[in-house]
CSV table of C-alpha atoms in Angstrom, one decimal:
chain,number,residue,atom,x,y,z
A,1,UNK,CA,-9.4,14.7,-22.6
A,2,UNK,CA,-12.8,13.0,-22.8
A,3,UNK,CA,-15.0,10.9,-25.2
A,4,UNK,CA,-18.6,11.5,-25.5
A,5,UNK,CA,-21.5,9.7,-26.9
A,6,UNK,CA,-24.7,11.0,-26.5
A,7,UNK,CA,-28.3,9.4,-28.0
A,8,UNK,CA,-30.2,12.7,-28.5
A,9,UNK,CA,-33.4,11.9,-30.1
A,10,UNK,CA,-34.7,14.5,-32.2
A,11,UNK,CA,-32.4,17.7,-32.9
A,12,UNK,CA,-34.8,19.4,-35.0
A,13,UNK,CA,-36.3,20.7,-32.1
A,14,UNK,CA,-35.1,24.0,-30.6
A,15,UNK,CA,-34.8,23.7,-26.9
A,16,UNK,CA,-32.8,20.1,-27.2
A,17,UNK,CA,-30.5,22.3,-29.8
A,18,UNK,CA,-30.5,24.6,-26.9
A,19,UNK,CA,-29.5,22.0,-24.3
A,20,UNK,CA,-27.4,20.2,-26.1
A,21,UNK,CA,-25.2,23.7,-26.7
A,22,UNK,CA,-24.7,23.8,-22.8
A,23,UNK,CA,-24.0,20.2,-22.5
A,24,UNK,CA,-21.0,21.0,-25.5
A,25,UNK,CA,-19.9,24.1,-23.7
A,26,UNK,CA,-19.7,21.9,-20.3
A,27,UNK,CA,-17.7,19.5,-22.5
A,28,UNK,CA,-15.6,21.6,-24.2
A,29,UNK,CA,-12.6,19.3,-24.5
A,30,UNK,CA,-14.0,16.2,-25.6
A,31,UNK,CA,-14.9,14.7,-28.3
A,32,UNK,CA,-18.3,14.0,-29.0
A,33,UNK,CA,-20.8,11.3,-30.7
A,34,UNK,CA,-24.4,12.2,-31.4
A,35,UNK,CA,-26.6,9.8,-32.2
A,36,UNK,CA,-30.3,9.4,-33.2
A,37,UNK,CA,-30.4,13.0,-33.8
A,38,UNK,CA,-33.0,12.2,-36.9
A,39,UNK,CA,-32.0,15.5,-38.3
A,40,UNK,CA,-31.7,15.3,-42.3
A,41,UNK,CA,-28.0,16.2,-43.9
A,42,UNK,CA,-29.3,19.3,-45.5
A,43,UNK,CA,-29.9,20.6,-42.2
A,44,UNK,CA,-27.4,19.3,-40.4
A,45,UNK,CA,-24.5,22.1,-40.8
A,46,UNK,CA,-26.7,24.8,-39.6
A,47,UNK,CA,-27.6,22.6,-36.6
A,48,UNK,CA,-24.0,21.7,-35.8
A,49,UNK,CA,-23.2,25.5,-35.9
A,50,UNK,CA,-25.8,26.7,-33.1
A,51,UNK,CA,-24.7,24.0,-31.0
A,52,UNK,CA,-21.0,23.5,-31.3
A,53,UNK,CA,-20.1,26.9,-33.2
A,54,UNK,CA,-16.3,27.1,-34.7
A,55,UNK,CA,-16.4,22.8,-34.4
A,56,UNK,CA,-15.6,20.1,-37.3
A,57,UNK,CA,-18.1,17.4,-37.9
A,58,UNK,CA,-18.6,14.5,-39.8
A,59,UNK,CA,-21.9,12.4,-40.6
A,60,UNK,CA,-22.8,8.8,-42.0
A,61,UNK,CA,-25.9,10.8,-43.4
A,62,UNK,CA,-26.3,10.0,-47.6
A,63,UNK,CA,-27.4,13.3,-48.9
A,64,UNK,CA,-30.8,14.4,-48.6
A,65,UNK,CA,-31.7,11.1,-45.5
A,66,UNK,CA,-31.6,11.2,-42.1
A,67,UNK,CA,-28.4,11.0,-40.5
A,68,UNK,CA,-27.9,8.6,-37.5
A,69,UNK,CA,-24.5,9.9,-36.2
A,70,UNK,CA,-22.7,12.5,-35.9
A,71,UNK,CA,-18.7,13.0,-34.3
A,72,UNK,CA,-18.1,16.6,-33.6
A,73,UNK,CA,-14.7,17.8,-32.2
A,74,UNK,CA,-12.7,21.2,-31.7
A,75,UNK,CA,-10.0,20.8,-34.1
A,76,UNK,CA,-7.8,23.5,-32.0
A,77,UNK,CA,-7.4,20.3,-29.7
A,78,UNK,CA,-8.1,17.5,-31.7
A,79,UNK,CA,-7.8,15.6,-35.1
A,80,UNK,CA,-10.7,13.3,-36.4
A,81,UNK,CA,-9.6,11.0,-39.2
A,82,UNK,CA,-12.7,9.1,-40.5
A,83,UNK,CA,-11.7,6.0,-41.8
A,84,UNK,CA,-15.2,3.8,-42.1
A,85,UNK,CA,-18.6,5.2,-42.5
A,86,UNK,CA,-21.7,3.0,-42.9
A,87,UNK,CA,-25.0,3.4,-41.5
A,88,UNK,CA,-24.2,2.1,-38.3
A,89,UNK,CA,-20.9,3.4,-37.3
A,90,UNK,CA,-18.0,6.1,-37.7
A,91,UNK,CA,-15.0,5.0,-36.8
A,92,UNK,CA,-11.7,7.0,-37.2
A,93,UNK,CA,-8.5,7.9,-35.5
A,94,UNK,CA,-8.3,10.5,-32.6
A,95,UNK,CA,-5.1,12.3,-31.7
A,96,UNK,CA,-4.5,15.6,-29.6
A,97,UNK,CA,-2.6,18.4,-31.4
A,98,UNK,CA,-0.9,19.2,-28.0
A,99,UNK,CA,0.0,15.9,-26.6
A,100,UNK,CA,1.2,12.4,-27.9
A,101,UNK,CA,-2.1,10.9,-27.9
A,102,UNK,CA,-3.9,8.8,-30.6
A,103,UNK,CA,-6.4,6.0,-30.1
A,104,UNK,CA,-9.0,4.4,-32.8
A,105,UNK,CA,-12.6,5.7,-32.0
A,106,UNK,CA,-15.8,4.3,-33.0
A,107,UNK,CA,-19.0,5.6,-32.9
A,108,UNK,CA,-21.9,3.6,-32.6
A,109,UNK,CA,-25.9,3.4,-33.3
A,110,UNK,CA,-27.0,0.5,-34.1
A,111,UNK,CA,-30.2,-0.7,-36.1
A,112,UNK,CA,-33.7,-2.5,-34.4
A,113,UNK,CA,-33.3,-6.0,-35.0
A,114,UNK,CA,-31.0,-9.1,-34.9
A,115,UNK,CA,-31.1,-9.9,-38.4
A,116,UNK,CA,-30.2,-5.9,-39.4
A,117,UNK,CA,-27.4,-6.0,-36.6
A,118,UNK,CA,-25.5,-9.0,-38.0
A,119,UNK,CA,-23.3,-6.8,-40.6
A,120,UNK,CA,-22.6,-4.3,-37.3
A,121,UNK,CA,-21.0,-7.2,-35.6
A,122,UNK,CA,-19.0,-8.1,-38.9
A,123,UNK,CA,-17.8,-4.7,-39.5
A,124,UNK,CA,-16.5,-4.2,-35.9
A,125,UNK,CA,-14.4,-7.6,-36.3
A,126,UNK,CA,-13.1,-6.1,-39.4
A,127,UNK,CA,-12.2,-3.1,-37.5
A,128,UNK,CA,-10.8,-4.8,-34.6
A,129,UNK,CA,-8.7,-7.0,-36.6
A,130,UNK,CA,-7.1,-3.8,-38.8
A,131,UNK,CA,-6.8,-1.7,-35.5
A,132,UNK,CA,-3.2,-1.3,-34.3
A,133,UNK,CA,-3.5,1.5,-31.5
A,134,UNK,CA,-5.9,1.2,-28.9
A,135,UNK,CA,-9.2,1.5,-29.4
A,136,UNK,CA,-12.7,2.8,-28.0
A,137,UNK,CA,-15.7,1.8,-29.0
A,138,UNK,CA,-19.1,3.8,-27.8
A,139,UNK,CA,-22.8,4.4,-28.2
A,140,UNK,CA,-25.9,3.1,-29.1
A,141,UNK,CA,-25.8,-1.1,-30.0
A,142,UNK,CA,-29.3,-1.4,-29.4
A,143,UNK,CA,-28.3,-4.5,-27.9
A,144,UNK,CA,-27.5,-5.4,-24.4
A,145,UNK,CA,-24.4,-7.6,-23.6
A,146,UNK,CA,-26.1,-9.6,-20.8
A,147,UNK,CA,-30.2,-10.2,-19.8
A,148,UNK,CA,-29.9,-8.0,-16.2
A,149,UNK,CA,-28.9,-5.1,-18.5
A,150,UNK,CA,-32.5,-4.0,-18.7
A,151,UNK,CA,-33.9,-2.3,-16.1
A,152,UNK,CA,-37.6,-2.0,-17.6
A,153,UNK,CA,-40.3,-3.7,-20.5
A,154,UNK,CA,-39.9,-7.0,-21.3
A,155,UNK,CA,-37.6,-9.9,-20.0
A,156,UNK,CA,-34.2,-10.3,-22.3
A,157,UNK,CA,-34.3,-13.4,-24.2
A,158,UNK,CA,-30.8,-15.5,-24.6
A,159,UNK,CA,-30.8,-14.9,-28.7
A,160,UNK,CA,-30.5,-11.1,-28.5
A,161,UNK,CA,-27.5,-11.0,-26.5
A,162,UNK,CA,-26.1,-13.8,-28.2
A,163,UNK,CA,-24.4,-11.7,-31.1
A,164,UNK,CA,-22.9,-8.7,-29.0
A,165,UNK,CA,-21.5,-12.0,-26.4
A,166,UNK,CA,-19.5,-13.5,-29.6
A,167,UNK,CA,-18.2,-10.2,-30.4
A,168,UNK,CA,-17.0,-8.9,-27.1
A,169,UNK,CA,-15.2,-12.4,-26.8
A,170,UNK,CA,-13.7,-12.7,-30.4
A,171,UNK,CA,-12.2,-9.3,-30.1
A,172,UNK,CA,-11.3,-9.3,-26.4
A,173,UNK,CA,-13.0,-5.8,-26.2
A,174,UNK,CA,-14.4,-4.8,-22.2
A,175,UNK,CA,-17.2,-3.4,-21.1
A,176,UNK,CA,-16.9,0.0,-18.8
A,177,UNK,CA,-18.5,0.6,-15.7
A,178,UNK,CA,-21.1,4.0,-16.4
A,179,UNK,CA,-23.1,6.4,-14.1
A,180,UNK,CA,-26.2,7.5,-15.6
A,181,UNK,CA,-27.7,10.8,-16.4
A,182,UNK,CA,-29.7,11.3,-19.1
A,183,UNK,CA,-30.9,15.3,-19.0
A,184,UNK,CA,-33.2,15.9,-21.5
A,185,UNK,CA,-32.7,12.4,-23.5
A,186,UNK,CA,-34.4,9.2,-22.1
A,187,UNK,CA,-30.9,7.9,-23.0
A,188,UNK,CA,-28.2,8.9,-20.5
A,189,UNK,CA,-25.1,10.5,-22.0
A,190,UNK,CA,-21.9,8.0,-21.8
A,191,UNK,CA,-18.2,10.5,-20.9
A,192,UNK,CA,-15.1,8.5,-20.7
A,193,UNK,CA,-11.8,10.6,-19.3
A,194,UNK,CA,-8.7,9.5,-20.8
A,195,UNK,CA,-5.6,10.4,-19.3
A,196,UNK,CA,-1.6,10.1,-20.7
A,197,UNK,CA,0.7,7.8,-18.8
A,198,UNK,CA,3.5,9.7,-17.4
A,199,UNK,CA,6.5,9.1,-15.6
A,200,UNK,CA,5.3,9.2,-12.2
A,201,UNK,CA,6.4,12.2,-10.0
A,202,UNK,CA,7.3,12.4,-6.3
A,203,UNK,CA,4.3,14.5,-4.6
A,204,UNK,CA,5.3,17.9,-2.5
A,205,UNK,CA,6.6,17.2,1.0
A,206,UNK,CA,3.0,18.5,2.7
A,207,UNK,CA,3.0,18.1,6.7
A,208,UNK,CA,0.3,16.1,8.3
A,209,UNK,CA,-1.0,17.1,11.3
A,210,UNK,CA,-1.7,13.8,12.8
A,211,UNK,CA,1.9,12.9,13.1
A,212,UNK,CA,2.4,15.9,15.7
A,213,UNK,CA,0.4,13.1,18.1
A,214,UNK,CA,3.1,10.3,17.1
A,215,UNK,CA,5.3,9.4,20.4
A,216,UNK,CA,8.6,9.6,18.2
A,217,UNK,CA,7.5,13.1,16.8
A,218,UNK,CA,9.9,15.5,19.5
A,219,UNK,CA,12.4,13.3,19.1
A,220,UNK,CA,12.8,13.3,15.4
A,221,UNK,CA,12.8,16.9,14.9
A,222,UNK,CA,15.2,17.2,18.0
A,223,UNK,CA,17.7,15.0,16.1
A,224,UNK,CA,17.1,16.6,13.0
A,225,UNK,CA,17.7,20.4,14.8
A,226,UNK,CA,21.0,19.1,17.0
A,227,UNK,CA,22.8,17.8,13.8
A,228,UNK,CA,25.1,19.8,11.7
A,229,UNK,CA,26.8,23.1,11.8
A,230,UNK,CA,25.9,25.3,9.1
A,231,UNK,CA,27.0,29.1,8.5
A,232,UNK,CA,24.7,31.9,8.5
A,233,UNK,CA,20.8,31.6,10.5
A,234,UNK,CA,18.6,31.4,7.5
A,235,UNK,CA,21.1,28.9,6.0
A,236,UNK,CA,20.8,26.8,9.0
A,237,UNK,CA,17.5,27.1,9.7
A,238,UNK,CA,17.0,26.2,6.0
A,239,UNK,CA,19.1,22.8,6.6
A,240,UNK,CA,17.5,21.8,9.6
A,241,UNK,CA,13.7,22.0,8.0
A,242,UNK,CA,15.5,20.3,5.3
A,243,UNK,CA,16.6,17.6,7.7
A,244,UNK,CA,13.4,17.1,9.7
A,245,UNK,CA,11.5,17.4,6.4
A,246,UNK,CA,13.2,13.9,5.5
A,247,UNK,CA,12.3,12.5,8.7
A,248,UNK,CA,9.2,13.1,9.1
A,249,UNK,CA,8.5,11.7,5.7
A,250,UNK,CA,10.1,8.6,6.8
A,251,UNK,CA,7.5,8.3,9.8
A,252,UNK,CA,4.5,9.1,8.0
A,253,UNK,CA,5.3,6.2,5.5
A,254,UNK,CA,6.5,3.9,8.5
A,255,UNK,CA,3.5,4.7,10.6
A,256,UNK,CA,0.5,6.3,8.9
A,257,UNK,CA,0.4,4.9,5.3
A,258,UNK,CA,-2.7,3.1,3.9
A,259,UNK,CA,-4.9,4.3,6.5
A,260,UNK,CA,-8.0,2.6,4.9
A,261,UNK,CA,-6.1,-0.7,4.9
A,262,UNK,CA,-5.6,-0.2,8.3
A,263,UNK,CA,-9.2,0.8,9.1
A,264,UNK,CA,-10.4,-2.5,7.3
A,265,UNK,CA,-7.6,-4.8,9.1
A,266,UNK,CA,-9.1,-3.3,12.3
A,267,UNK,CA,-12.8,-3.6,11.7
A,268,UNK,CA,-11.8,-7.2,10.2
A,269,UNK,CA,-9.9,-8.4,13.6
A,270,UNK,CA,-12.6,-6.4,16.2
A,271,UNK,CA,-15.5,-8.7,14.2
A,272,UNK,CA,-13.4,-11.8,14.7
A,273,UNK,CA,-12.9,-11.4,18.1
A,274,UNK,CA,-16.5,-10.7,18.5
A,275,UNK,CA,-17.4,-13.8,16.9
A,276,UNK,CA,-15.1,-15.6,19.4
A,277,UNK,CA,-16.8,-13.8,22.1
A,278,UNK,CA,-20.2,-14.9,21.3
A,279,UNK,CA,-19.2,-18.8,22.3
A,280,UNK,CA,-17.2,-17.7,25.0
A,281,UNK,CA,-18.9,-14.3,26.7
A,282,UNK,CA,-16.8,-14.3,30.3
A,283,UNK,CA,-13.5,-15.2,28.4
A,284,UNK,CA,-11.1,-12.0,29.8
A,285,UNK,CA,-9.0,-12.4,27.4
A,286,UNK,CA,-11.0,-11.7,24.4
A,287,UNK,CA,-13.1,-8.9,26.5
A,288,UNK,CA,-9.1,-7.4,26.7
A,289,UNK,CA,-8.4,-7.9,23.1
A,290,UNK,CA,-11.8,-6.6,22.1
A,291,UNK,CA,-11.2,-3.6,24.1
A,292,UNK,CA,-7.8,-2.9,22.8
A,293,UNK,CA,-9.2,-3.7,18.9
A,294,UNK,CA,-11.9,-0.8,19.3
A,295,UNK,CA,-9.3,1.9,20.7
A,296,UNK,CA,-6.9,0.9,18.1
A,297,UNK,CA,-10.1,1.4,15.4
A,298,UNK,CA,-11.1,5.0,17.1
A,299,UNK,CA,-7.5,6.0,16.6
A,300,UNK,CA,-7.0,5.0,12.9
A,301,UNK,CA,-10.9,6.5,12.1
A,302,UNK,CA,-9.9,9.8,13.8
A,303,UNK,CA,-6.5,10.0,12.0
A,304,UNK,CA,-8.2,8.9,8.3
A,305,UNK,CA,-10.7,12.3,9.3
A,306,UNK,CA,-8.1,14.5,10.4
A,307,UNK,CA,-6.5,13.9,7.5
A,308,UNK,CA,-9.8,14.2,5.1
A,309,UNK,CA,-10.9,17.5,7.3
A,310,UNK,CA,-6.9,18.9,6.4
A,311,UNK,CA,-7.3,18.4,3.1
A,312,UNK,CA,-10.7,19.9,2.5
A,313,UNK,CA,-9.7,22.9,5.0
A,314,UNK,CA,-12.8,22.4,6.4
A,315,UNK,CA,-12.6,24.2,10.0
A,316,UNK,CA,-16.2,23.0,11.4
A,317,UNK,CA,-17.9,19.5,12.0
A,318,UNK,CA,-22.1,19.3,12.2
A,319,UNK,CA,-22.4,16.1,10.2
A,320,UNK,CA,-21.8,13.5,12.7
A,321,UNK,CA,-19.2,11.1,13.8
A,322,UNK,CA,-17.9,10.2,10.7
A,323,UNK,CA,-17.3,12.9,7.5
A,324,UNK,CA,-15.5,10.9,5.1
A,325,UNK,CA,-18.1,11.7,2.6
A,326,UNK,CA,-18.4,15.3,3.6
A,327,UNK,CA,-14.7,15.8,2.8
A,328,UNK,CA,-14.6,13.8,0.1
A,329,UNK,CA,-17.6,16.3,-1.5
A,330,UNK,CA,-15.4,19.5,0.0
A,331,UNK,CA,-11.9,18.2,-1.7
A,332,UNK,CA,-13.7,17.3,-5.2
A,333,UNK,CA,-15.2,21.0,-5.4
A,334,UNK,CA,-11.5,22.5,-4.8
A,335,UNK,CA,-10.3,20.4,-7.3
A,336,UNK,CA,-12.8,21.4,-9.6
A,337,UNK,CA,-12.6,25.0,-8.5
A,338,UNK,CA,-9.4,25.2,-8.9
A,339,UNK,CA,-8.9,24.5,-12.7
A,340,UNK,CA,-9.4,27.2,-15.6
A,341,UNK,CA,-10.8,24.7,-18.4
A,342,UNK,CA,-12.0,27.7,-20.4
A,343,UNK,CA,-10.8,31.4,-20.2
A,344,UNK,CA,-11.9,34.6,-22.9
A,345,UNK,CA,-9.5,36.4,-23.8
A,346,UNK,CA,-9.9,40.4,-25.1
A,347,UNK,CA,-10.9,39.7,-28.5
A,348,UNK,CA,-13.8,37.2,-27.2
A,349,UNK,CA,-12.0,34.7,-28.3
A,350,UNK,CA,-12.2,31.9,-26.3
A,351,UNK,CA,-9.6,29.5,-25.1
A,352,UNK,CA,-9.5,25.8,-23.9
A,353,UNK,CA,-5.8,24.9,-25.0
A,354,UNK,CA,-3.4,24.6,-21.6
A,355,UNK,CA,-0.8,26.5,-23.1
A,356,UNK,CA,-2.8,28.9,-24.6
A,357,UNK,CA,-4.9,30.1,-21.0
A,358,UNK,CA,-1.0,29.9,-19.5
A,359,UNK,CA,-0.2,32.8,-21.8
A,360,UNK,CA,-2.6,34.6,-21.2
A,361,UNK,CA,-2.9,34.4,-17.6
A,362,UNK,CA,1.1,35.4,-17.6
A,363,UNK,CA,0.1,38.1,-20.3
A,364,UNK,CA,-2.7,39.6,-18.6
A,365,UNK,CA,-0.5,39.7,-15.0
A,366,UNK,CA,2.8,41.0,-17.5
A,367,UNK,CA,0.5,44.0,-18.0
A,368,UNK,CA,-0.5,45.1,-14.3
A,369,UNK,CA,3.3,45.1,-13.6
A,370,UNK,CA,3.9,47.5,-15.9
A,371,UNK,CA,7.5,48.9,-16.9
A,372,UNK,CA,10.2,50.6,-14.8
A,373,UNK,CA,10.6,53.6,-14.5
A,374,UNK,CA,13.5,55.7,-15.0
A,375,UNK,CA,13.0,58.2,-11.9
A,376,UNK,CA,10.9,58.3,-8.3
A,377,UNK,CA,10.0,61.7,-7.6
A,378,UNK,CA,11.5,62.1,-4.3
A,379,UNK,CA,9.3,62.0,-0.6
A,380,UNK,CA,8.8,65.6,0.2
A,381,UNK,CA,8.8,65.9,4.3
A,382,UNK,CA,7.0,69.0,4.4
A,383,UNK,CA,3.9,67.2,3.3
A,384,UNK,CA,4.3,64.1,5.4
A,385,UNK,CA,4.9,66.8,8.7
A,386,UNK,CA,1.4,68.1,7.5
A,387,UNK,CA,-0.1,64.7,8.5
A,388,UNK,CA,-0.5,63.1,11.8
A,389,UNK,CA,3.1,62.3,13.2
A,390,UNK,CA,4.2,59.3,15.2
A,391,UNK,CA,6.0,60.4,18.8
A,392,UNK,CA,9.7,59.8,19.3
A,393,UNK,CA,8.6,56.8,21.4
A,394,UNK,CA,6.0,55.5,19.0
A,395,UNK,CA,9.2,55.4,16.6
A,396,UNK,CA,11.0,53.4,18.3
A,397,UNK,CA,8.8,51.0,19.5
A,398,UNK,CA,8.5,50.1,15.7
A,399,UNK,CA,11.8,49.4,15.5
A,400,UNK,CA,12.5,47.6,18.3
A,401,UNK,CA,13.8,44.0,18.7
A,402,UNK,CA,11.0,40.9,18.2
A,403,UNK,CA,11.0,38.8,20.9
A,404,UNK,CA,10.7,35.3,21.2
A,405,UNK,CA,7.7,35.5,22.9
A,406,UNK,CA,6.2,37.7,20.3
A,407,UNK,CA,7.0,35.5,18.0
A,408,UNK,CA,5.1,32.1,19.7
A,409,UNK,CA,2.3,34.0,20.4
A,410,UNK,CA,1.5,35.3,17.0
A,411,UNK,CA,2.0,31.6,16.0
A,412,UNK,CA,-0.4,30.3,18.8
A,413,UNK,CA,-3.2,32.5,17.1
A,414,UNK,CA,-2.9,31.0,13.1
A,415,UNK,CA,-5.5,28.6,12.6
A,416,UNK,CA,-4.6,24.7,12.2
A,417,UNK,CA,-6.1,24.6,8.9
A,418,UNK,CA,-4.3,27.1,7.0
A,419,UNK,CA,-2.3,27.0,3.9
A,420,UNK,CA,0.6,25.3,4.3
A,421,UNK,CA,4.2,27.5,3.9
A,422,UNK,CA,6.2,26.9,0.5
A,423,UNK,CA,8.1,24.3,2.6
A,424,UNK,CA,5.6,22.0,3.5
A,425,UNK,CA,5.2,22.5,7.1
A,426,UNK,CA,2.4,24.3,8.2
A,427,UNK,CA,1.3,26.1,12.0
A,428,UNK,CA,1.0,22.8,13.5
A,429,UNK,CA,3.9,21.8,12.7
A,430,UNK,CA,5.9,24.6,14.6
A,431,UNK,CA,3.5,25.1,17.3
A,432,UNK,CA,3.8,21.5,18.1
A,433,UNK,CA,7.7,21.4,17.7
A,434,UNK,CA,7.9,25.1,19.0
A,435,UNK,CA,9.6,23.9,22.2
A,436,UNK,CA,12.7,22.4,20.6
């Protein structure tokens, strides 16, 4: 789930409405914080409908004024309890309807000067002090917390940090790290993802291809292949995997974990030695541990992208000698590809609940199966004689035995990069260990 606060100066007008609809779509499952609209509360409903349709909102509008904030949320996914409303905040208590999540949530614009800031300060104390879950406080201060904070206009003076600086410290609150984007706002929208704890999971067995280089490689699956005596082929040949599986995990955590640490420790050792060298230039020594440092960094930055190019399935290289970030780019989009975080359903209804696009992707599937049926009508060989025939030795030939050869040839032409089998090991893995 997400958080959103957004300073969107001036709703009335049609194409920020417009705008601010996509940005809601985009955002579907988060809840979200408007603030500065400057739109007055007998027009806010009709606003809040064209731009987050079928959505609950509340507003720390008085009737008839202009209305600072806003909080809008989905309430298929979420409750919004407002507990405080005041002309400079809305706080409340989120929770998910699906999941065990609740945290306090504060909305935040606050007013133009010092002196009109004061009770904003006071009221988030108060707040902080009643507040027994965790809590999130976003928006708007109209304040910044230190005097780099502006980028542009004039330079911060001490005083008018000096408030939000007592507050952050008497309630122990922390300031987030942002990236900044402000569309069509001159205020950049602020998204915080929240994610549940949970137990933490062992990840698939997935097979990496580097290891297939390691010297101990052979002689691991050997061992794993020679030992035990199982009955039936596939049975065995399921133990075995089963066995080297094991192993092999065991020598990529021996041998290949925390590449990046590894990359550092290298690059931190080759500059030390180069320092040395710099006082003493026809030391052998150092020329042989220098030598040895840079081969030992060429190996690690060649395994780190062998892994990255794996992972983003990536089966071509045209962006230099190093593509971390090019993989990086290639494994995010997958992973953003590769989530439904809406889906429509046949009534046009849509849905952004997990459980809710599960059942309907089974559903949908449920109904392309179709049911069973009672009888097949039976092949009539009159009409397949009709057709073009296969020779007695054609026949055969289709039926005859698969040779090994056969076998390691077909495997010789699957590409490196392709999905890996339901086991984990992919065609490296058995074209490298093909010989045992």
């Amino acid at each position: 789930m997400s958080v959103v606060t957004w300073n969107v100066r001036g709703m009335n007008k049609t194409y920020k409405q417009k705008e601010v609809k996509e940005f809601v779509r985009i955002n579907n499952k988060a809840v979200i914080a408007i603030v500065e609209h400057r739109v007055k509360d007998l027009k806010a409903n009709e606003i809040i409908k064209k731009i987050a349709p079928g959505w609950e909102w509340v507003s720390n509008a008085r009737t008839g004024q202009k209305g600072r904030i806003w909080v809008v949320w989905d309430p298929r996914i979420y409750i919004f309890d407002p507990r405080e409303i005041d002309e400079q905040l809305i706080h409340g208590q989120i929770s998910m309807k699906s999941k065990p999540v609740k945290f306090g949530f504060t909305a935040v614009y606050g007013l133009h000067t010092i002196k009109d800031r004061k009770p904003l300060w006071d009221k988030l104390r108060q707040i902080n002090s009643n507040q027994q879950r965790p809590w999130l406080a976003m928006g708007d201060f109209n304040a910044v917390l230190h005097v780099t904070d502006r980028q542009h206009g004039s330079e911060v003076q001490d005083m008018k940090v000096k408030d939000f600086k007592e507050y952050m410290m008497d309630t122990g609150m922390n300031e987030l790290q942002s990236v900044l984007e402000p569309l069509i706002s001159d205020h950049s929208p602020l998204k915080l993802m929240i994610t549940q704890g949970h137990t933490k999971k062992s990840r698939p067995f997935r097979f990496v291809n580097c290891i297939d280089d390691h010297p101990l490689f052979i002689q691991q699956v050997e061992k794993a292949w020679k030992e035990g005596k199982e009955a039936g082929k596939m049975q065995t040949v399921w133990h075995k995997l089963k066995r080297t599986k094991k192993l092999v995990k065991d020598l990529n955590t021996k041998h290949y974990k925390g590449l990046e640490g590894k990359i550092k420790e290298a690059r931190k050792e080759l500059q030390t030695i180069q320092e040395d060298m710099s006082n003493r230039m026809q030391d052998t020594e150092l020329i042989e541990k220098e030598k040895i440092l840079k081969q030992e960094l060429e190996k690690w930055v060649q395994i780190e992208e062998s892994v990255y190019k794996q992972k983003s399935r990536v089966q071509w290289l045209k962006l230099g000698d190093s593509n971390s970030g090019y993989f990086f780019a290639q494994m995010k989009h997958r992973n953003s590809t590769n989530g439904i975080q809406i889906l429509t359903d046949d009534m046009g209804r849509q849905l952004v609940l997990d459980d809710e696009i599960e059942a309907e992707v089974l559903g949908y599937y449920r109904k392309l199966l179709g049911s069973k049926d009672d009888s097949i009508p039976a092949i009539n060989p009159n009409v397949i004689k009709m057709g073009t025939t296969l020779s007695r030795e054609q026949q055969m030939h289709l039926i005859r035995q698969v040779t090994k050869e056969e076998i390691g040839e077909a495997l010789k032409e699957i590409n490196d990069l392709k999905a890996l089998g339901y086991d984990g090991f992919n065609a490296v893995f058995f074209k490298k260990a093909w010989v045992v």
